[in-house]
PDB file of C-alpha atoms in Angstrom:
ATOM      1  CA  UNK Y  28       0.000   0.000   0.000  1.00 53.00           C
ATOM      2  CA  UNK Y  29       1.438   3.351  -1.088  1.00 60.00           C
ATOM      3  CA  UNK Y  30       1.837   6.126   1.433  1.00 84.00           C
ATOM      4  CA  UNK Y  31       0.219   8.722  -0.830  1.00 95.00           C
ATOM      5  CA  UNK Y  32      -3.172   8.112  -2.437  1.00 96.00           C
ATOM      6  CA  UNK Y  33      -3.746   8.779  -6.127  1.00 97.00           C
ATOM      7  CA  UNK Y  34      -6.635   7.748  -8.357  1.00 97.00           C
ATOM      8  CA  UNK Y  35      -5.721   4.631 -10.308  1.00 96.00           C
ATOM      9  CA  UNK Y  36      -6.790   6.149 -13.588  1.00 97.00           C
ATOM     10  CA  UNK Y  37      -8.054   9.313 -15.210  1.00 98.00           C
ATOM     11  CA  UNK Y  38      -8.983  10.083 -18.780  1.00 97.00           C
ATOM     12  CA  UNK Y  39      -9.684  13.039 -20.979  1.00 97.00           C
ATOM     13  CA  UNK Y  40     -10.080  14.089 -24.580  1.00 97.00           C
ATOM     14  CA  UNK Y  41      -7.510  16.060 -26.521  1.00 97.00           C
ATOM     15  CA  UNK Y  42      -7.649  19.729 -25.642  1.00 97.00           C
ATOM     16  CA  UNK Y  43      -9.340  19.162 -22.309  1.00 97.00           C
ATOM     17  CA  UNK Y  44      -7.835  19.611 -18.853  1.00 97.00           C
ATOM     18  CA  UNK Y  45      -7.492  16.928 -16.229  1.00 98.00           C
ATOM     19  CA  UNK Y  46      -6.413  17.006 -12.604  1.00 98.00           C
ATOM     20  CA  UNK Y  47      -4.740  14.224 -10.647  1.00 98.00           C
ATOM     21  CA  UNK Y  48      -4.937  14.370  -6.876  1.00 98.00           C
ATOM     22  CA  UNK Y  49      -2.421  13.110  -4.376  1.00 98.00           C
ATOM     23  CA  UNK Y  50      -3.561  12.787  -0.785  1.00 97.00           C
ATOM     24  CA  UNK Y  51      -1.182  12.337   2.104  1.00 96.00           C
ATOM     25  CA  UNK Y  52      -1.072  13.115   5.794  1.00 94.00           C
ATOM     26  CA  UNK Y  53       0.236  15.726   8.189  1.00 89.00           C
ATOM     27  CA  UNK Y  54       3.535  13.822   8.220  1.00 89.00           C
ATOM     28  CA  UNK Y  55       4.224  14.207   4.529  1.00 91.00           C
ATOM     29  CA  UNK Y  56       2.261  16.346   2.055  1.00 93.00           C
ATOM     30  CA  UNK Y  57       0.607  18.298   4.851  1.00 92.00           C
ATOM     31  CA  UNK Y  58       3.884  19.195   6.523  1.00 88.00           C
ATOM     32  CA  UNK Y  59       5.883  20.735   3.675  1.00 89.00           C
ATOM     33  CA  UNK Y  60       5.947  21.937   0.077  1.00 91.00           C
ATOM     34  CA  UNK Y  61       8.579  19.407  -1.039  1.00 94.00           C
ATOM     35  CA  UNK Y  62       6.154  17.687  -3.352  1.00 96.00           C
ATOM     36  CA  UNK Y  63       7.117  16.572  -6.827  1.00 97.00           C
ATOM     37  CA  UNK Y  64       5.371  14.950  -9.771  1.00 98.00           C
ATOM     38  CA  UNK Y  65       6.744  12.526 -12.363  1.00 98.00           C
ATOM     39  CA  UNK Y  66       5.624  11.356 -15.767  1.00 98.00           C
ATOM     40  CA  UNK Y  67       6.527   7.862 -16.889  1.00 97.00           C
ATOM     41  CA  UNK Y  68       5.980   6.493 -20.354  1.00 97.00           C
ATOM     42  CA  UNK Y  69       6.062   2.695 -20.847  1.00 94.00           C
ATOM     43  CA  UNK Y  70       9.583   1.326 -20.781  1.00 93.00           C
ATOM     44  CA  UNK Y  71      11.071   4.667 -19.790  1.00 96.00           C
ATOM     45  CA  UNK Y  72      12.467   6.135 -16.602  1.00 97.00           C
ATOM     46  CA  UNK Y  73      10.307   8.677 -14.757  1.00 97.00           C
ATOM     47  CA  UNK Y  74      10.688  12.334 -15.700  1.00 98.00           C
ATOM     48  CA  UNK Y  75      10.476  15.192 -13.210  1.00 98.00           C
ATOM     49  CA  UNK Y  76       7.525  17.440 -14.100  1.00 98.00           C
ATOM     50  CA  UNK Y  77       6.904  19.523 -10.996  1.00 98.00           C
ATOM     51  CA  UNK Y  78       8.971  20.250  -7.892  1.00 97.00           C
ATOM     52  CA  UNK Y  79       8.304  22.257  -4.760  1.00 95.00           C
ATOM     53  CA  UNK Y  80       4.610  21.567  -5.345  1.00 96.00           C
ATOM     54  CA  UNK Y  81       4.197  24.046  -8.200  1.00 97.00           C
ATOM     55  CA  UNK Y  82       7.502  24.797  -9.922  1.00 97.00           C
ATOM     56  CA  UNK Y  83       8.421  23.455 -13.344  1.00 98.00           C
ATOM     57  CA  UNK Y  84      11.956  22.418 -14.292  1.00 96.00           C
ATOM     58  CA  UNK Y  85      13.384  24.040 -17.375  1.00 95.00           C
ATOM     59  CA  UNK Y  86      12.029  22.406 -20.508  1.00 95.00           C
ATOM     60  CA  UNK Y  87       8.750  21.163 -19.035  1.00 97.00           C
ATOM     61  CA  UNK Y  88       5.683  22.451 -20.854  1.00 96.00           C
ATOM     62  CA  UNK Y  89       3.606  25.085 -19.085  1.00 96.00           C
ATOM     63  CA  UNK Y  90       0.595  22.876 -19.757  1.00 98.00           C
ATOM     64  CA  UNK Y  91       1.657  21.076 -16.595  1.00 98.00           C
ATOM     65  CA  UNK Y  92       0.933  22.834 -13.325  1.00 98.00           C
ATOM     66  CA  UNK Y  93       0.965  21.845  -9.685  1.00 98.00           C
ATOM     67  CA  UNK Y  94      -0.759  23.012  -6.559  1.00 97.00           C
ATOM     68  CA  UNK Y  95      -1.193  22.002  -2.957  1.00 97.00           C
ATOM     69  CA  UNK Y  96      -3.773  22.575  -0.284  1.00 96.00           C
ATOM     70  CA  UNK Y  97      -3.385  21.040   3.122  1.00 95.00           C
ATOM     71  CA  UNK Y  98      -2.501  17.364   2.739  1.00 96.00           C
ATOM     72  CA  UNK Y  99      -3.549  17.129  -0.893  1.00 97.00           C
ATOM     73  CA  UNK Y 100      -1.396  17.999  -3.871  1.00 98.00           C
ATOM     74  CA  UNK Y 101      -2.690  18.200  -7.420  1.00 98.00           C
ATOM     75  CA  UNK Y 102      -1.286  18.006 -10.918  1.00 98.00           C
ATOM     76  CA  UNK Y 103      -3.240  19.661 -13.701  1.00 98.00           C
ATOM     77  CA  UNK Y 104      -2.578  19.036 -17.364  1.00 98.00           C
ATOM     78  CA  UNK Y 105      -4.230  21.508 -19.683  1.00 98.00           C
ATOM     79  CA  UNK Y 106      -4.656  21.246 -23.432  1.00 97.00           C
ATOM     80  CA  UNK Y 107      -4.387  17.469 -23.252  1.00 98.00           C
ATOM     81  CA  UNK Y 108      -2.326  15.872 -26.021  1.00 97.00           C
ATOM     82  CA  UNK Y 109      -1.849  12.281 -27.081  1.00 97.00           C
ATOM     83  CA  UNK Y 110       1.762  12.323 -25.885  1.00 97.00           C
ATOM     84  CA  UNK Y 111       0.525  13.028 -22.361  1.00 98.00           C
ATOM     85  CA  UNK Y 112      -0.788   9.471 -22.110  1.00 98.00           C
ATOM     86  CA  UNK Y 113       1.450   8.001 -19.422  1.00 97.00           C
ATOM     87  CA  UNK Y 114       1.625   7.117 -15.744  1.00 97.00           C
ATOM     88  CA  UNK Y 115       1.950   9.958 -13.258  1.00 98.00           C
ATOM     89  CA  UNK Y 116       3.386   9.723  -9.755  1.00 98.00           C
ATOM     90  CA  UNK Y 117       3.406  12.176  -6.899  1.00 97.00           C
ATOM     91  CA  UNK Y 118       6.160  12.215  -4.308  1.00 96.00           C
ATOM     92  CA  UNK Y 119       6.539  13.951  -0.976  1.00 95.00           C
ATOM     93  CA  UNK Y 120       9.286  14.411   1.546  1.00 93.00           C
ATOM     94  CA  UNK Y 121       8.398  13.425   5.089  1.00 90.00           C
ATOM     95  CA  UNK Y 122       9.314  14.817   8.469  1.00 86.00           C
ATOM     96  CA  UNK Y 123      11.453  11.757   9.111  1.00 88.00           C
ATOM     97  CA  UNK Y 124      13.671  12.643   6.140  1.00 89.00           C
ATOM     98  CA  UNK Y 125      12.307   9.812   4.037  1.00 92.00           C
ATOM     99  CA  UNK Y 126      10.154  10.057   0.948  1.00 94.00           C
ATOM    100  CA  UNK Y 127       6.777   8.695  -0.031  1.00 94.00           C
ATOM    101  CA  UNK Y 128       5.494   7.998  -3.508  1.00 96.00           C
ATOM    102  CA  UNK Y 129       1.924   7.782  -4.628  1.00 96.00           C
ATOM    103  CA  UNK Y 130       0.631   4.610  -6.198  1.00 95.00           C
ATOM    104  CA  UNK Y 131       0.523   6.182  -9.630  1.00 96.00           C
ATOM    105  CA  UNK Y 132      -2.249   7.305 -11.976  1.00 97.00           C
ATOM    106  CA  UNK Y 133      -2.671   6.052 -15.516  1.00 97.00           C
ATOM    107  CA  UNK Y 134      -3.757   8.838 -17.836  1.00 98.00           C
ATOM    108  CA  UNK Y 135      -5.641   7.812 -20.944  1.00 97.00           C
ATOM    109  CA  UNK Y 136      -6.157  10.326 -23.724  1.00 97.00           C
ATOM    110  CA  UNK Y 137      -9.404   9.371 -25.438  1.00 93.00           C
TER     111      UNK Y 137
ATOM    112  CA  UNK X  29      24.761  16.223 -19.356  1.00 93.00           C
ATOM    113  CA  UNK X  30      24.679  14.098 -16.235  1.00 96.00           C
ATOM    114  CA  UNK X  31      24.266  10.403 -16.914  1.00 98.00           C
ATOM    115  CA  UNK X  32      23.622   7.495 -14.560  1.00 98.00           C
ATOM    116  CA  UNK X  33      24.059   3.848 -15.479  1.00 98.00           C
ATOM    117  CA  UNK X  34      23.093   0.861 -13.362  1.00 98.00           C
ATOM    118  CA  UNK X  35      24.974  -2.411 -13.531  1.00 97.00           C
ATOM    119  CA  UNK X  36      24.907  -5.730 -11.730  1.00 94.00           C
ATOM    120  CA  UNK X  37      23.585  -9.305 -11.893  1.00 95.00           C
ATOM    121  CA  UNK X  38      20.146  -9.634 -13.408  1.00 94.00           C
ATOM    122  CA  UNK X  39      19.440 -12.858 -11.529  1.00 97.00           C
ATOM    123  CA  UNK X  40      19.690 -13.357  -7.776  1.00 98.00           C
ATOM    124  CA  UNK X  41      18.825 -16.481  -5.797  1.00 97.00           C
ATOM    125  CA  UNK X  42      16.321 -16.291  -2.955  1.00 97.00           C
ATOM    126  CA  UNK X  43      17.932 -15.524   0.429  1.00 97.00           C
ATOM    127  CA  UNK X  44      21.043 -14.130  -1.263  1.00 98.00           C
ATOM    128  CA  UNK X  45      22.186 -10.524  -1.567  1.00 98.00           C
ATOM    129  CA  UNK X  46      21.315  -8.275  -4.478  1.00 98.00           C
ATOM    130  CA  UNK X  47      24.152  -5.932  -5.475  1.00 98.00           C
ATOM    131  CA  UNK X  48      23.907  -3.091  -7.964  1.00 98.00           C
ATOM    132  CA  UNK X  49      26.202  -0.226  -8.858  1.00 98.00           C
ATOM    133  CA  UNK X  50      25.363   3.126 -10.411  1.00 98.00           C
ATOM    134  CA  UNK X  51      28.078   4.883 -12.384  1.00 98.00           C
ATOM    135  CA  UNK X  52      27.795   8.657 -12.572  1.00 98.00           C
ATOM    136  CA  UNK X  53      29.260  10.538 -15.527  1.00 97.00           C
ATOM    137  CA  UNK X  54      29.004  14.019 -16.976  1.00 96.00           C
ATOM    138  CA  UNK X  55      28.956  15.585 -13.533  1.00 94.00           C
ATOM    139  CA  UNK X  56      30.390  15.286 -10.054  1.00 95.00           C
ATOM    140  CA  UNK X  57      29.163  12.720  -7.572  1.00 96.00           C
ATOM    141  CA  UNK X  58      30.727  14.945  -4.921  1.00 95.00           C
ATOM    142  CA  UNK X  59      28.097  17.631  -5.313  1.00 91.00           C
ATOM    143  CA  UNK X  60      27.310  19.149  -1.930  1.00 90.00           C
ATOM    144  CA  UNK X  61      23.730  19.889  -2.800  1.00 91.00           C
ATOM    145  CA  UNK X  62      22.645  16.503  -4.056  1.00 96.00           C
ATOM    146  CA  UNK X  63      21.948  12.974  -2.922  1.00 96.00           C
ATOM    147  CA  UNK X  64      22.102   9.757  -4.893  1.00 98.00           C
ATOM    148  CA  UNK X  65      19.250   7.333  -4.516  1.00 98.00           C
ATOM    149  CA  UNK X  66      17.779   3.999  -5.471  1.00 98.00           C
ATOM    150  CA  UNK X  67      14.162   3.570  -6.521  1.00 98.00           C
ATOM    151  CA  UNK X  68      12.589   0.309  -7.632  1.00 98.00           C
ATOM    152  CA  UNK X  69       9.506  -0.592  -9.592  1.00 97.00           C
ATOM    153  CA  UNK X  70       7.972  -4.044  -9.507  1.00 92.00           C
ATOM    154  CA  UNK X  71       6.358  -5.257 -12.740  1.00 83.00           C
ATOM    155  CA  UNK X  72       3.154  -3.349 -13.310  1.00 80.00           C
ATOM    156  CA  UNK X  73       3.527  -1.559  -9.993  1.00 85.00           C
ATOM    157  CA  UNK X  74       4.436   1.885  -8.744  1.00 90.00           C
ATOM    158  CA  UNK X  75       7.666   3.471  -7.614  1.00 95.00           C
ATOM    159  CA  UNK X  76       9.243   2.544  -4.297  1.00 96.00           C
ATOM    160  CA  UNK X  77      12.106   4.482  -2.772  1.00 97.00           C
ATOM    161  CA  UNK X  78      14.831   2.286  -1.284  1.00 97.00           C
ATOM    162  CA  UNK X  79      17.328   4.765   0.070  1.00 97.00           C
ATOM    163  CA  UNK X  80      19.723   7.608  -0.654  1.00 97.00           C
ATOM    164  CA  UNK X  81      23.290   8.650   0.074  1.00 97.00           C
ATOM    165  CA  UNK X  82      25.269  11.881   0.059  1.00 96.00           C
ATOM    166  CA  UNK X  83      28.870  11.803  -1.110  1.00 95.00           C
ATOM    167  CA  UNK X  84      29.894  12.633   2.446  1.00 93.00           C
ATOM    168  CA  UNK X  85      28.353   9.372   3.613  1.00 93.00           C
ATOM    169  CA  UNK X  86      25.006  10.461   5.069  1.00 94.00           C
ATOM    170  CA  UNK X  87      22.370   7.858   4.295  1.00 96.00           C
ATOM    171  CA  UNK X  88      18.601   7.638   4.527  1.00 96.00           C
ATOM    172  CA  UNK X  89      16.716   4.379   4.082  1.00 97.00           C
ATOM    173  CA  UNK X  90      13.139   3.330   3.591  1.00 96.00           C
ATOM    174  CA  UNK X  91      11.794   2.142   6.949  1.00 94.00           C
ATOM    175  CA  UNK X  92      10.298  -0.877   5.188  1.00 95.00           C
ATOM    176  CA  UNK X  93      13.681  -2.009   3.852  1.00 97.00           C
ATOM    177  CA  UNK X  94      16.121  -0.506   6.331  1.00 97.00           C
ATOM    178  CA  UNK X  95      17.064  -3.781   8.002  1.00 97.00           C
ATOM    179  CA  UNK X  96      18.199  -5.270   4.683  1.00 98.00           C
ATOM    180  CA  UNK X  97      19.655  -2.293   2.796  1.00 98.00           C
ATOM    181  CA  UNK X  98      23.127  -0.816   2.599  1.00 98.00           C
ATOM    182  CA  UNK X  99      23.999   2.025   0.233  1.00 98.00           C
ATOM    183  CA  UNK X 100      27.601   3.115  -0.165  1.00 98.00           C
ATOM    184  CA  UNK X 101      29.490   5.616  -2.295  1.00 97.00           C
ATOM    185  CA  UNK X 102      32.929   5.514  -3.923  1.00 97.00           C
ATOM    186  CA  UNK X 103      33.825   9.030  -5.013  1.00 96.00           C
ATOM    187  CA  UNK X 104      37.121   7.900  -6.560  1.00 96.00           C
ATOM    188  CA  UNK X 105      35.171   5.761  -9.022  1.00 97.00           C
ATOM    189  CA  UNK X 106      32.240   8.182  -9.262  1.00 97.00           C
ATOM    190  CA  UNK X 107      29.764   5.494  -8.350  1.00 98.00           C
ATOM    191  CA  UNK X 108      27.414   4.423  -5.608  1.00 98.00           C
ATOM    192  CA  UNK X 109      26.115   0.992  -4.770  1.00 98.00           C
ATOM    193  CA  UNK X 110      23.116  -0.852  -3.378  1.00 98.00           C
ATOM    194  CA  UNK X 111      23.141  -4.057  -1.396  1.00 98.00           C
ATOM    195  CA  UNK X 112      19.856  -5.707  -0.451  1.00 98.00           C
ATOM    196  CA  UNK X 113      20.164  -8.832   1.628  1.00 98.00           C
ATOM    197  CA  UNK X 114      17.916 -11.858   2.078  1.00 98.00           C
ATOM    198  CA  UNK X 115      16.000 -11.255  -1.112  1.00 98.00           C
ATOM    199  CA  UNK X 116      12.702 -12.900  -1.919  1.00 97.00           C
ATOM    200  CA  UNK X 117      10.474 -12.936  -4.977  1.00 95.00           C
ATOM    201  CA  UNK X 118       8.971  -9.673  -3.718  1.00 95.00           C
ATOM    202  CA  UNK X 119      12.292  -7.954  -4.425  1.00 96.00           C
ATOM    203  CA  UNK X 120      12.159  -8.697  -8.141  1.00 97.00           C
ATOM    204  CA  UNK X 121      11.895  -5.335  -9.842  1.00 97.00           C
ATOM    205  CA  UNK X 122      13.404  -2.764 -12.140  1.00 97.00           C
ATOM    206  CA  UNK X 123      15.945  -0.906 -10.040  1.00 98.00           C
ATOM    207  CA  UNK X 124      16.666   2.716 -10.894  1.00 98.00           C
ATOM    208  CA  UNK X 125      19.429   4.917  -9.600  1.00 98.00           C
ATOM    209  CA  UNK X 126      18.689   8.627  -9.551  1.00 98.00           C
ATOM    210  CA  UNK X 127      19.968  11.960  -8.315  1.00 97.00           C
ATOM    211  CA  UNK X 128      17.900  14.192  -6.071  1.00 96.00           C
ATOM    212  CA  UNK X 129      18.341  17.501  -4.313  1.00 92.00           C
ATOM    213  CA  UNK X 130      19.657  17.844  -0.817  1.00 88.00           C
ATOM    214  CA  UNK X 131      18.727  19.289   2.525  1.00 88.00           C
ATOM    215  CA  UNK X 132      16.556  22.325   3.165  1.00 88.00           C
ATOM    216  CA  UNK X 133      16.121  23.669   6.678  1.00 86.00           C
ATOM    217  CA  UNK X 134      13.566  26.202   7.810  1.00 80.00           C
ATOM    218  CA  UNK X 135      11.719  26.960  11.001  1.00 78.00           C
ATOM    219  CA  UNK X 136      13.592  24.368  12.969  1.00 82.00           C
ATOM    220  CA  UNK X 137      12.796  21.555  10.567  1.00 82.00           C
ATOM    221  CA  UNK X 138      15.088  20.044   7.958  1.00 86.00           C
ATOM    222  CA  UNK X 139      13.739  18.192   4.951  1.00 88.00           C
ATOM    223  CA  UNK X 140      15.360  16.322   2.122  1.00 90.00           C
ATOM    224  CA  UNK X 141      14.304  17.665  -1.249  1.00 92.00           C
ATOM    225  CA  UNK X 142      13.462  14.433  -3.030  1.00 92.00           C
ATOM    226  CA  UNK X 143      13.340  15.933  -6.494  1.00 95.00           C
ATOM    227  CA  UNK X 144      14.704  13.121  -8.663  1.00 96.00           C
ATOM    228  CA  UNK X 145      15.955  15.058 -11.661  1.00 96.00           C
ATOM    229  CA  UNK X 146      18.290  12.540 -13.310  1.00 97.00           C
ATOM    230  CA  UNK X 147      17.601   8.837 -13.642  1.00 98.00           C
ATOM    231  CA  UNK X 148      19.400   5.808 -14.979  1.00 98.00           C
ATOM    232  CA  UNK X 149      17.698   3.559 -17.492  1.00 97.00           C
ATOM    233  CA  UNK X 150      17.027   0.895 -14.870  1.00 97.00           C
ATOM    234  CA  UNK X 151      18.388  -2.575 -14.135  1.00 98.00           C
ATOM    235  CA  UNK X 152      15.991  -5.514 -14.138  1.00 97.00           C
ATOM    236  CA  UNK X 153      16.546  -7.950 -11.292  1.00 98.00           C
ATOM    237  CA  UNK X 154      14.875 -11.351 -11.174  1.00 97.00           C
ATOM    238  CA  UNK X 155      14.829 -13.462  -8.010  1.00 97.00           C
ATOM    239  CA  UNK X 156      14.829 -17.165  -8.743  1.00 96.00           C
ATOM    240  CA  UNK X 157      16.671 -20.325  -7.802  1.00 95.00           C
TER     241      UNK X 157
END
């Protein structure tokens, strides 16, 4: 069982926006802004999309945005494209200096 | 461009020790502001953090695996290694090495910034006799 809870799957049509939630506790997501999001295509290593809950690394499309409220972080993908079909994982630092991953969300572009 | 490459046996017998090495190139493993970690992914499953090490030797381990894990670093060879003892079928997975950011302290609390920005391609480990 993963420490952070994500929906198993989400779907959307091209051009639409979708949001993936990531729910933790007061010991992880709720205690800090050190939340990150990763995109993983089949057979590939994960790619950092969002760090510090809402910042984008250089080179990541501004269609990807992150937010956090209390113990829940969210990833929003706007203007959905076929290439966005992938698995998405959230990740949060914890007070005990460890890290927790979410179980992952499979995004299907209809 | 920083590159990480895992290496090690792809087949480990049950109860034995899994050993993997991650070679770092294109950058310094002795970066003060970064840690080097191991993350695994079982077939069809999600990501699981195993542990991380700083070049100075500071380590952090997953509580679930702590009793069986040792991560070490060899700065002279620009590599870090994972040892996981007493493996079972549950340890079969794709093992990634990755770099993440270091410590941030504020308001009396210190956190590790687990932003994994560079990853290896992964090493598949099977556990079978």
